[in-house]
Amino acid sequence: MTPETETLRVTVHPADGVTVVSLQGSATMIDTDILQDQLHHLAEKPDAVIIIDLSELDFIGATGIDVFLAGRAESEMHHGQVRLVHPNPEIKKMFELTRLTEVFPIFENVEDAIKG
């Protein structure tokens, strides 16, 4: 799929003491502002656990990755965590090639991510 497939949709909901951020569509530089705003708002809370569900994300560009890294850095400043869930094979391969799998824990499903 190409980045033009679908604009980014961000859904946020609480689940078992954590916050799940579900992404749908494509995270390109054009539409990552809403994701950045949401992650900033969530990451500034002390001890927040943010789970980013990538199962419906078609594409992520460099700007989207930067937003993830900034959200992680801010969350860690407040003793929180960011965990990723079920990236598609192309996104997972890109995370492996860039060694982001060493930075972010990646889980197969939201339930496993909640357990940590």
mmCIF file with all atom_site columns, C-alpha atoms in Angstrom:
data_model
loop_
_atom_site.group_PDB
_atom_site.id
_atom_site.type_symbol
_atom_site.label_atom_id
_atom_site.label_alt_id
_atom_site.label_comp_id
_atom_site.label_asym_id
_atom_site.label_entity_id
_atom_site.label_seq_id
_atom_site.pdbx_PDB_ins_code
_atom_site.Cartn_x
_atom_site.Cartn_y
_atom_site.Cartn_z
_atom_site.occupancy
_atom_site.B_iso_or_equiv
_atom_site.pdbx_formal_charge
_atom_site.auth_seq_id
_atom_site.auth_comp_id
_atom_site.auth_asym_id
_atom_site.auth_atom_id
_atom_site.pdbx_PDB_model_num
ATOM 1   C CA . MET A 1 1   ? 0.000  0.000  0.000  1.00 0.00 ? 1   MET A CA 1
ATOM 2   C CA . THR A 1 2   ? 1.123  3.525  -0.611 1.00 0.00 ? 2   THR A CA 1
ATOM 3   C CA . PRO A 1 3   ? 1.084  6.457  1.785  1.00 0.00 ? 3   PRO A CA 1
ATOM 4   C CA . GLU A 1 4   ? -1.845 7.910  -0.182 1.00 0.00 ? 4   GLU A CA 1
ATOM 5   C CA . THR A 1 5   ? -4.049 4.944  0.751  1.00 0.00 ? 5   THR A CA 1
ATOM 6   C CA . GLU A 1 6   ? -5.801 6.561  3.677  1.00 0.00 ? 6   GLU A CA 1
ATOM 7   C CA . THR A 1 7   ? -5.205 9.475  6.003  1.00 0.00 ? 7   THR A CA 1
ATOM 8   C CA . LEU A 1 8   ? -4.285 8.731  9.581  1.00 0.00 ? 8   LEU A CA 1
ATOM 9   C CA . ARG A 1 9   ? -7.034 8.096  12.104 1.00 0.00 ? 9   ARG A CA 1
ATOM 10  C CA . VAL A 1 10  ? -6.167 8.071  15.804 1.00 0.00 ? 10  VAL A CA 1
ATOM 11  C CA . THR A 1 11  ? -8.448 6.535  18.430 1.00 0.00 ? 11  THR A CA 1
ATOM 12  C CA . VAL A 1 12  ? -7.609 6.697  22.136 1.00 0.00 ? 12  VAL A CA 1
ATOM 13  C CA . HIS A 1 13  ? -9.274 4.627  24.843 1.00 0.00 ? 13  HIS A CA 1
ATOM 14  C CA . PRO A 1 14  ? -8.421 3.359  28.344 1.00 0.00 ? 14  PRO A CA 1
ATOM 15  C CA . ALA A 1 15  ? -8.014 -0.373 28.935 1.00 0.00 ? 15  ALA A CA 1
ATOM 16  C CA . ASP A 1 16  ? -7.047 -2.107 32.197 1.00 0.00 ? 16  ASP A CA 1
ATOM 17  C CA . GLY A 1 17  ? -5.053 0.789  33.614 1.00 0.00 ? 17  GLY A CA 1
ATOM 18  C CA . VAL A 1 18  ? -3.255 1.694  30.384 1.00 0.00 ? 18  VAL A CA 1
ATOM 19  C CA . THR A 1 19  ? -4.109 3.854  27.387 1.00 0.00 ? 19  THR A CA 1
ATOM 20  C CA . VAL A 1 20  ? -4.457 2.256  23.965 1.00 0.00 ? 20  VAL A CA 1
ATOM 21  C CA . VAL A 1 21  ? -3.822 4.452  20.941 1.00 0.00 ? 21  VAL A CA 1
ATOM 22  C CA . SER A 1 22  ? -5.121 2.734  17.806 1.00 0.00 ? 22  SER A CA 1
ATOM 23  C CA . LEU A 1 23  ? -3.807 3.936  14.458 1.00 0.00 ? 23  LEU A CA 1
ATOM 24  C CA . GLN A 1 24  ? -5.547 3.374  11.140 1.00 0.00 ? 24  GLN A CA 1
ATOM 25  C CA . GLY A 1 25  ? -4.383 4.424  7.690  1.00 0.00 ? 25  GLY A CA 1
ATOM 26  C CA . SER A 1 26  ? -1.035 6.036  6.905  1.00 0.00 ? 26  SER A CA 1
ATOM 27  C CA . ALA A 1 27  ? 1.227  8.045  9.210  1.00 0.00 ? 27  ALA A CA 1
ATOM 28  C CA . THR A 1 28  ? 2.864  10.500 6.830  1.00 0.00 ? 28  THR A CA 1
ATOM 29  C CA . MET A 1 29  ? 4.310  13.929 7.535  1.00 0.00 ? 29  MET A CA 1
ATOM 30  C CA . ILE A 1 30  ? 1.017  15.468 6.421  1.00 0.00 ? 30  ILE A CA 1
ATOM 31  C CA . ASP A 1 31  ? -1.128 13.914 9.123  1.00 0.00 ? 31  ASP A CA 1
ATOM 32  C CA . THR A 1 32  ? 1.022  13.102 12.146 1.00 0.00 ? 32  THR A CA 1
ATOM 33  C CA . ASP A 1 33  ? 0.144  16.315 14.023 1.00 0.00 ? 33  ASP A CA 1
ATOM 34  C CA . ILE A 1 34  ? -2.881 14.756 15.704 1.00 0.00 ? 34  ILE A CA 1
ATOM 35  C CA . LEU A 1 35  ? -0.799 11.745 16.750 1.00 0.00 ? 35  LEU A CA 1
ATOM 36  C CA . GLN A 1 36  ? 1.915  14.013 18.115 1.00 0.00 ? 36  GLN A CA 1
ATOM 37  C CA . ASP A 1 37  ? -0.649 16.012 20.107 1.00 0.00 ? 37  ASP A CA 1
ATOM 38  C CA . GLN A 1 38  ? -2.241 12.859 21.536 1.00 0.00 ? 38  GLN A CA 1
ATOM 39  C CA . LEU A 1 39  ? 1.075  11.261 22.507 1.00 0.00 ? 39  LEU A CA 1
ATOM 40  C CA . HIS A 1 40  ? 2.310  14.497 24.099 1.00 0.00 ? 40  HIS A CA 1
ATOM 41  C CA . HIS A 1 41  ? -0.891 14.772 26.161 1.00 0.00 ? 41  HIS A CA 1
ATOM 42  C CA . LEU A 1 42  ? -0.659 11.137 27.290 1.00 0.00 ? 42  LEU A CA 1
ATOM 43  C CA . ALA A 1 43  ? 3.106  11.032 27.839 1.00 0.00 ? 43  ALA A CA 1
ATOM 44  C CA . GLU A 1 44  ? 3.174  13.979 30.221 1.00 0.00 ? 44  GLU A CA 1
ATOM 45  C CA . LYS A 1 45  ? 1.130  12.015 32.766 1.00 0.00 ? 45  LYS A CA 1
ATOM 46  C CA . PRO A 1 46  ? 3.280  10.344 35.454 1.00 0.00 ? 46  PRO A CA 1
ATOM 47  C CA . ASP A 1 47  ? 3.774  6.575  35.097 1.00 0.00 ? 47  ASP A CA 1
ATOM 48  C CA . ALA A 1 48  ? 1.581  6.384  31.986 1.00 0.00 ? 48  ALA A CA 1
ATOM 49  C CA . VAL A 1 49  ? 1.662  3.181  29.960 1.00 0.00 ? 49  VAL A CA 1
ATOM 50  C CA . ILE A 1 50  ? 0.822  3.954  26.341 1.00 0.00 ? 50  ILE A CA 1
ATOM 51  C CA . ILE A 1 51  ? 0.106  1.088  23.987 1.00 0.00 ? 51  ILE A CA 1
ATOM 52  C CA . ILE A 1 52  ? 0.168  1.994  20.311 1.00 0.00 ? 52  ILE A CA 1
ATOM 53  C CA . ASP A 1 53  ? -1.841 -0.509 18.273 1.00 0.00 ? 53  ASP A CA 1
ATOM 54  C CA . LEU A 1 54  ? -0.361 -0.644 14.759 1.00 0.00 ? 54  LEU A CA 1
ATOM 55  C CA . SER A 1 55  ? -2.503 -3.508 13.475 1.00 0.00 ? 55  SER A CA 1
ATOM 56  C CA . GLU A 1 56  ? -4.436 -1.226 11.096 1.00 0.00 ? 56  GLU A CA 1
ATOM 57  C CA . LEU A 1 57  ? -1.557 1.080  10.162 1.00 0.00 ? 57  LEU A CA 1
ATOM 58  C CA . ASP A 1 58  ? -0.741 0.724  6.446  1.00 0.00 ? 58  ASP A CA 1
ATOM 59  C CA . PHE A 1 59  ? 2.350  2.931  6.276  1.00 0.00 ? 59  PHE A CA 1
ATOM 60  C CA . ILE A 1 60  ? 4.612  4.967  8.516  1.00 0.00 ? 60  ILE A CA 1
ATOM 61  C CA . GLY A 1 61  ? 7.058  7.566  7.279  1.00 0.00 ? 61  GLY A CA 1
ATOM 62  C CA . ALA A 1 62  ? 10.072 9.092  8.966  1.00 0.00 ? 62  ALA A CA 1
ATOM 63  C CA . THR A 1 63  ? 7.929  11.801 10.563 1.00 0.00 ? 63  THR A CA 1
ATOM 64  C CA . GLY A 1 64  ? 5.681  9.178  12.138 1.00 0.00 ? 64  GLY A CA 1
ATOM 65  C CA . ILE A 1 65  ? 8.699  7.375  13.554 1.00 0.00 ? 65  ILE A CA 1
ATOM 66  C CA . ASP A 1 66  ? 9.993  10.678 14.938 1.00 0.00 ? 66  ASP A CA 1
ATOM 67  C CA . VAL A 1 67  ? 6.629  11.182 16.669 1.00 0.00 ? 67  VAL A CA 1
ATOM 68  C CA . PHE A 1 68  ? 6.901  7.711  18.267 1.00 0.00 ? 68  PHE A CA 1
ATOM 69  C CA . LEU A 1 69  ? 10.447 8.457  19.454 1.00 0.00 ? 69  LEU A CA 1
ATOM 70  C CA . ALA A 1 70  ? 9.463  11.861 20.870 1.00 0.00 ? 70  ALA A CA 1
ATOM 71  C CA . GLY A 1 71  ? 6.468  10.315 22.652 1.00 0.00 ? 71  GLY A CA 1
ATOM 72  C CA . ARG A 1 72  ? 8.696  7.624  24.117 1.00 0.00 ? 72  ARG A CA 1
ATOM 73  C CA . ALA A 1 73  ? 11.284 10.153 25.311 1.00 0.00 ? 73  ALA A CA 1
ATOM 74  C CA . GLU A 1 74  ? 8.652  12.336 26.948 1.00 0.00 ? 74  GLU A CA 1
ATOM 75  C CA . SER A 1 75  ? 6.939  9.350  28.527 1.00 0.00 ? 75  SER A CA 1
ATOM 76  C CA . GLU A 1 76  ? 10.216 8.121  29.994 1.00 0.00 ? 76  GLU A CA 1
ATOM 77  C CA . MET A 1 77  ? 10.872 11.579 31.495 1.00 0.00 ? 77  MET A CA 1
ATOM 78  C CA . HIS A 1 78  ? 7.654  11.029 33.472 1.00 0.00 ? 78  HIS A CA 1
ATOM 79  C CA . HIS A 1 79  ? 8.531  7.390  34.298 1.00 0.00 ? 79  HIS A CA 1
ATOM 80  C CA . GLY A 1 80  ? 6.094  6.028  31.715 1.00 0.00 ? 80  GLY A CA 1
ATOM 81  C CA . GLN A 1 81  ? 6.351  3.500  28.888 1.00 0.00 ? 81  GLN A CA 1
ATOM 82  C CA . VAL A 1 82  ? 5.387  3.202  25.243 1.00 0.00 ? 82  VAL A CA 1
ATOM 83  C CA . ARG A 1 83  ? 4.679  -0.278 23.850 1.00 0.00 ? 83  ARG A CA 1
ATOM 84  C CA . LEU A 1 84  ? 3.861  -1.164 20.249 1.00 0.00 ? 84  LEU A CA 1
ATOM 85  C CA . VAL A 1 85  ? 1.418  -3.803 19.055 1.00 0.00 ? 85  VAL A CA 1
ATOM 86  C CA . HIS A 1 86  ? 1.201  -5.891 15.882 1.00 0.00 ? 86  HIS A CA 1
ATOM 87  C CA . PRO A 1 87  ? 2.854  -3.887 13.102 1.00 0.00 ? 87  PRO A CA 1
ATOM 88  C CA . ASN A 1 88  ? 2.247  -5.249 9.595  1.00 0.00 ? 88  ASN A CA 1
ATOM 89  C CA . PRO A 1 89  ? 5.173  -7.205 8.068  1.00 0.00 ? 89  PRO A CA 1
ATOM 90  C CA . GLU A 1 90  ? 6.559  -4.222 6.126  1.00 0.00 ? 90  GLU A CA 1
ATOM 91  C CA . ILE A 1 91  ? 6.488  -1.909 9.139  1.00 0.00 ? 91  ILE A CA 1
ATOM 92  C CA . LYS A 1 92  ? 7.951  -4.623 11.393 1.00 0.00 ? 92  LYS A CA 1
ATOM 93  C CA . LYS A 1 93  ? 10.798 -5.188 8.926  1.00 0.00 ? 93  LYS A CA 1
ATOM 94  C CA . MET A 1 94  ? 11.513 -1.452 8.821  1.00 0.00 ? 94  MET A CA 1
ATOM 95  C CA . PHE A 1 95  ? 11.559 -1.385 12.652 1.00 0.00 ? 95  PHE A CA 1
ATOM 96  C CA . GLU A 1 96  ? 14.008 -4.310 12.630 1.00 0.00 ? 96  GLU A CA 1
ATOM 97  C CA . LEU A 1 97  ? 16.297 -2.727 9.985  1.00 0.00 ? 97  LEU A CA 1
ATOM 98  C CA . THR A 1 98  ? 16.431 0.561  11.890 1.00 0.00 ? 98  THR A CA 1
ATOM 99  C CA . ARG A 1 99  ? 16.851 -1.269 15.215 1.00 0.00 ? 99  ARG A CA 1
ATOM 100 C CA . LEU A 1 100 ? 13.753 0.348  16.651 1.00 0.00 ? 100 LEU A CA 1
ATOM 101 C CA . THR A 1 101 ? 12.873 -3.100 17.969 1.00 0.00 ? 101 THR A CA 1
ATOM 102 C CA . GLU A 1 102 ? 15.652 -2.449 20.496 1.00 0.00 ? 102 GLU A CA 1
ATOM 103 C CA . VAL A 1 103 ? 13.975 0.811  21.533 1.00 0.00 ? 103 VAL A CA 1
ATOM 104 C CA . PHE A 1 104 ? 10.314 -0.227 21.601 1.00 0.00 ? 104 PHE A CA 1
ATOM 105 C CA . PRO A 1 105 ? 8.892  -3.454 22.984 1.00 0.00 ? 105 PRO A CA 1
ATOM 106 C CA . ILE A 1 106 ? 6.657  -4.968 20.294 1.00 0.00 ? 106 ILE A CA 1
ATOM 107 C CA . PHE A 1 107 ? 3.819  -7.301 21.216 1.00 0.00 ? 107 PHE A CA 1
ATOM 108 C CA . GLU A 1 108 ? 1.559  -9.528 19.115 1.00 0.00 ? 108 GLU A CA 1
ATOM 109 C CA . ASN A 1 109 ? -1.671 -8.210 20.645 1.00 0.00 ? 109 ASN A CA 1
ATOM 110 C CA . VAL A 1 110 ? -3.019 -5.575 23.009 1.00 0.00 ? 110 VAL A CA 1
ATOM 111 C CA . GLU A 1 111 ? -3.651 -8.092 25.787 1.00 0.00 ? 111 GLU A CA 1
ATOM 112 C CA . ASP A 1 112 ? 0.013  -9.137 25.865 1.00 0.00 ? 112 ASP A CA 1
ATOM 113 C CA . ALA A 1 113 ? 1.101  -5.477 25.764 1.00 0.00 ? 113 ALA A CA 1
ATOM 114 C CA . ILE A 1 114 ? -1.119 -4.680 28.749 1.00 0.00 ? 114 ILE A CA 1
ATOM 115 C CA . LYS A 1 115 ? 0.550  -7.482 30.711 1.00 0.00 ? 115 LYS A CA 1
ATOM 116 C CA . GLY A 1 116 ? 3.920  -6.018 29.705 1.00 0.00 ? 116 GLY A CA 1
#
